[in-house]
């Protein structure tokens, strides 16, 4: 059994769509420490619409006002986190919920113009290490505390990067694409932070991939304990194994 941890970021899609990767995560936990950080943007939007709470956006990012925050807390912890724990336990994992606010795990300043949203979060993985040492598989909700101690929404990729930076080991951001593509349209197997920054400046890395690459790079920033970050397609068979062991997706390492 390896003691090298891995932090896996999952999206907030339906549990039925993630059965294969959840089974993989449970299997991987038998071999090494694993932490899951999950999103939930799509499910949150559905619930906000269902409850008649109007969504507001600023440069493509959701503004989390008081009404939105209340629904966010209910859906992220009360629905999605609970469903993931149920599914992982069915696959034999000792899954346990852990909110990003628990023990002040995730903290950071508020993002300008987004109200109750944290930007550039940092994490303290002390509580997660205790859970991992006891044999559990923590499933973390992407929320944190602002400097005033108030609960805020946190982008799940950023939350996972912060957790990985504090915990060490590897970060896997599972998404709906097979990694970063170069100017020729071909997948790039591996990038260093300077190479990734150059491709962003040149516009080769663009659109929704920019914040994901940004999260991967933050996981490897100075002072981080993380050794490697990966962006990989979570929809393919054996997605986690292929990302970790077969070179699927795009990996990021320090030069």
Coordinates of C-alpha atoms in Angstrom, one line a residue:
X1 CA 0.0 0.0 0.0
X2 CA 1.3 3.4 -1.0
X3 CA 1.3 6.3 1.4
X4 CA 1.2 8.8 -1.5
X5 CA -2.2 10.5 -1.4
X6 CA -4.3 11.5 -4.3
X7 CA -7.0 14.2 -4.3
X8 CA -9.7 13.6 -6.9
X9 CA -12.1 16.3 -8.0
X10 CA -15.5 15.1 -9.3
X11 CA -18.2 17.1 -11.0
X12 CA -21.7 17.5 -9.6
X13 CA -23.5 15.4 -12.2
X14 CA -25.9 12.6 -11.3
X15 CA -24.5 9.7 -9.4
X16 CA -25.7 7.3 -12.1
X17 CA -23.3 9.0 -14.6
X18 CA -20.3 8.5 -12.2
X19 CA -20.7 4.8 -11.1
X20 CA -17.6 3.6 -12.9
X21 CA -15.3 6.3 -11.5
X22 CA -16.8 6.0 -8.0
X23 CA -16.0 2.3 -8.1
X24 CA -12.5 3.1 -9.2
X25 CA -12.1 5.6 -6.3
X26 CA -13.2 3.0 -3.8
X27 CA -10.7 0.5 -5.3
X28 CA -7.9 3.1 -5.2
X29 CA -8.6 3.8 -1.5
X30 CA -7.7 0.2 -0.7
X31 CA -4.2 0.9 -2.1
X32 CA -3.5 4.5 -1.0
X33 CA -5.0 7.5 0.8
X34 CA -7.7 9.2 -1.3
X35 CA -9.7 12.4 -0.8
X36 CA -12.6 13.4 -3.0
X37 CA -13.6 17.0 -3.6
X38 CA -16.9 17.4 -5.5
X39 CA -18.6 20.1 -7.4
X40 CA -22.3 20.7 -8.0
X41 CA -22.9 23.7 -10.2
X42 CA -25.3 22.0 -12.6
X43 CA -27.4 20.5 -9.8
X44 CA -27.4 23.8 -7.9
X45 CA -28.7 25.6 -11.0
X46 CA -31.5 23.0 -11.3
X47 CA -32.5 23.5 -7.6
X48 CA -32.4 27.2 -7.8
X49 CA -34.7 27.1 -10.8
X50 CA -37.0 24.7 -9.0
X51 CA -37.2 26.9 -5.9
X52 CA -37.6 30.1 -7.9
X53 CA -34.3 31.7 -6.8
X54 CA -33.0 33.9 -9.6
X55 CA -29.3 33.4 -10.5
X56 CA -27.0 36.3 -11.1
X57 CA -23.7 36.1 -13.0
X58 CA -20.6 38.3 -13.2
X59 CA -18.2 37.6 -16.1
X60 CA -19.6 34.1 -16.4
X61 CA -19.3 33.2 -12.7
X62 CA -22.2 32.7 -10.4
X63 CA -22.8 35.4 -7.8
X64 CA -23.6 33.7 -4.4
X65 CA -25.9 36.0 -2.6
X66 CA -27.7 35.1 0.7
X67 CA -30.6 33.3 -1.0
X68 CA -28.3 31.4 -3.3
X69 CA -25.9 30.4 -0.4
X70 CA -28.8 28.9 1.5
X71 CA -29.7 26.6 -1.5
X72 CA -26.0 25.9 -2.1
X73 CA -25.5 24.7 1.4
X74 CA -28.6 22.4 1.2
X75 CA -27.8 21.0 -2.2
X76 CA -24.0 20.6 -1.8
X77 CA -24.0 19.0 1.6
X78 CA -27.6 17.7 1.9
X79 CA -28.0 16.2 -1.5
X80 CA -24.8 15.7 -3.5
X81 CA -22.4 14.9 -0.7
X82 CA -24.8 12.4 0.8
X83 CA -25.4 10.7 -2.6
X84 CA -21.6 10.3 -3.1
X85 CA -21.1 8.8 0.3
X86 CA -24.0 6.4 -0.3
X87 CA -22.5 5.3 -3.6
X88 CA -18.9 5.0 -2.3
X89 CA -20.1 2.9 0.7
X90 CA -21.9 0.6 -1.6
X91 CA -18.5 -0.1 -3.3
X92 CA -17.0 -0.9 0.1
X93 CA -15.3 2.4 0.9
X94 CA -15.5 3.9 4.4
X95 CA -16.7 7.2 3.0
X96 CA -17.3 10.1 5.3
X97 CA -18.5 13.7 4.6
X98 CA -16.2 16.6 5.3
X99 CA -17.3 20.2 4.7
X100 CA -14.6 22.7 3.6
X101 CA -15.6 24.8 6.6
X102 CA -15.0 22.0 9.1
X103 CA -12.1 22.8 11.5
X104 CA -11.5 25.8 9.2
X105 CA -10.1 23.5 6.5
X106 CA -10.5 25.9 3.6
X107 CA -10.2 29.7 3.9
X108 CA -9.5 32.7 1.7
X109 CA -10.5 36.2 0.6
X110 CA -13.7 36.9 -1.1
X111 CA -13.8 37.2 -4.9
X112 CA -14.6 40.7 -6.0
X113 CA -18.1 41.1 -7.3
X114 CA -19.3 37.6 -6.5
X115 CA -20.5 38.2 -2.9
X116 CA -20.2 35.0 -0.8
X117 CA -17.5 33.4 -3.0
X118 CA -13.9 32.8 -2.0
X119 CA -11.0 33.3 -4.5
X120 CA -7.5 31.8 -4.1
X121 CA -8.5 29.4 -1.3
X122 CA -5.8 27.8 0.9
X123 CA -6.4 24.6 2.9
X124 CA -5.2 23.0 6.1
X125 CA -5.3 19.2 5.6
X126 CA -4.8 18.3 9.3
X127 CA -8.3 17.0 9.7
X128 CA -8.1 15.0 6.5
X129 CA -4.9 13.3 7.6
X130 CA -6.6 12.2 10.8
X131 CA -9.4 10.7 8.8
X132 CA -7.1 9.1 6.2
X133 CA -4.9 7.6 9.0
X134 CA -8.1 6.0 10.5
X135 CA -8.9 4.4 7.1
X136 CA -11.7 6.7 5.9
X137 CA -12.3 8.2 2.5
X138 CA -13.2 11.9 3.0
X139 CA -15.7 13.4 0.6
X140 CA -15.2 17.2 0.8
X141 CA -17.8 19.9 -0.1
X142 CA -16.4 23.0 -1.8
X143 CA -17.0 25.7 0.8
X144 CA -14.8 27.7 3.0
X145 CA -14.6 30.6 5.4
X146 CA -13.8 34.2 4.5
X147 CA -11.5 36.4 6.8
X148 CA -14.6 37.2 8.9
X149 CA -15.4 33.6 9.5
X150 CA -18.5 33.6 7.2
X151 CA -19.3 30.6 5.0
X152 CA -18.7 31.1 1.3
X153 CA -18.9 29.1 -1.9
X154 CA -15.6 27.9 -3.4
X155 CA -15.0 26.7 -7.0
X156 CA -14.5 22.9 -6.7
X157 CA -11.4 22.9 -8.9
X158 CA -9.8 25.6 -6.7
X159 CA -10.9 23.7 -3.5
X160 CA -9.3 20.5 -4.7
X161 CA -6.1 22.3 -5.7
X162 CA -5.9 23.8 -2.2
X163 CA -6.5 20.5 -0.5
X164 CA -3.9 18.8 -2.7
X165 CA -1.3 21.5 -2.0
X166 CA -1.7 21.0 1.7
X167 CA -2.1 17.2 1.6
X168 CA 0.6 16.4 -1.0
X169 CA 0.8 13.7 -3.5
X170 CA -1.3 14.0 -6.7
X171 CA -4.3 16.0 -7.9
X172 CA -6.7 14.6 -10.5
X173 CA -9.2 17.1 -11.9
X174 CA -11.8 14.9 -13.7
X175 CA -13.7 16.8 -16.4
X176 CA -15.4 16.3 -19.7
X177 CA -12.3 16.6 -21.9
X178 CA -9.2 14.5 -22.4
X179 CA -6.8 17.2 -21.4
X180 CA -5.2 20.3 -22.8
X181 CA -4.8 20.6 -26.6
X182 CA -2.0 22.4 -28.4
X183 CA -2.2 24.7 -31.4
X184 CA -2.3 21.7 -33.6
X185 CA -5.4 20.3 -31.8
X186 CA -3.5 17.3 -30.4
X187 CA -3.6 16.5 -26.7
X188 CA -0.5 17.6 -24.8
X189 CA 0.6 14.7 -22.4
X190 CA 2.6 16.9 -20.0
X191 CA 3.2 20.6 -19.3
X192 CA 5.4 22.5 -16.9
X193 CA 3.9 25.6 -15.3
X194 CA 6.0 27.9 -17.5
X195 CA 4.8 26.1 -20.6
X196 CA 1.2 26.2 -19.5
X197 CA 1.5 30.0 -18.7
X198 CA 2.9 30.6 -22.2
X199 CA 0.1 28.7 -23.9
X200 CA -2.5 30.8 -21.9
X201 CA -0.8 34.0 -23.0
X202 CA -0.8 32.9 -26.6
X203 CA -4.5 32.0 -26.5
X204 CA -3.9 28.3 -27.2
X205 CA -5.3 27.4 -23.8
X206 CA -8.6 29.3 -23.8
X207 CA -12.2 29.3 -22.6
X208 CA -13.2 27.0 -19.8
X209 CA -9.8 25.2 -19.8
X210 CA -8.1 28.4 -18.5
X211 CA -9.5 28.2 -15.0
X212 CA -8.9 24.4 -14.8
X213 CA -5.3 24.9 -15.8
X214 CA -5.1 27.7 -13.3
X215 CA -6.2 25.4 -10.6
X216 CA -3.7 22.7 -11.6
X217 CA -0.9 25.3 -11.5
X218 CA -2.0 26.6 -8.1
X219 CA -1.7 23.1 -6.7
X220 CA 1.9 23.2 -7.7
X221 CA 2.7 26.8 -6.5
X222 CA 5.6 27.6 -4.3
X223 CA 5.3 26.0 -0.9
X224 CA 2.9 23.3 -2.1
X225 CA 3.3 19.7 -1.0
X226 CA 1.7 18.4 -4.2
X227 CA 4.0 16.7 -6.7
X228 CA 1.8 16.3 -9.8
X229 CA -1.6 17.6 -11.1
X230 CA -3.6 16.1 -13.9
X231 CA -6.6 17.1 -16.0
X232 CA -8.4 14.1 -17.4
X233 CA -11.7 12.9 -18.9
X234 CA -13.8 11.4 -16.2
X235 CA -16.3 9.9 -18.7
X236 CA -14.0 7.2 -20.2
X237 CA -13.7 3.6 -18.8
X238 CA -11.0 3.3 -16.1
X239 CA -10.7 7.1 -16.1
X240 CA -8.8 7.4 -12.8
X241 CA -6.4 4.5 -13.4
X242 CA -5.6 5.7 -16.9
X243 CA -4.9 9.2 -15.6
X244 CA -2.7 8.1 -12.8
X245 CA -0.9 5.2 -14.4
X246 CA -1.3 5.2 -18.2
X247 CA -0.7 8.8 -19.2
X248 CA -4.2 9.8 -20.1
X249 CA -5.1 13.5 -19.9
X250 CA -2.6 16.2 -19.4
X251 CA -0.2 16.1 -16.5
X252 CA 1.6 19.1 -14.8
X253 CA 4.9 18.9 -13.1
X254 CA 7.4 21.4 -11.8
X255 CA 10.2 22.0 -14.3

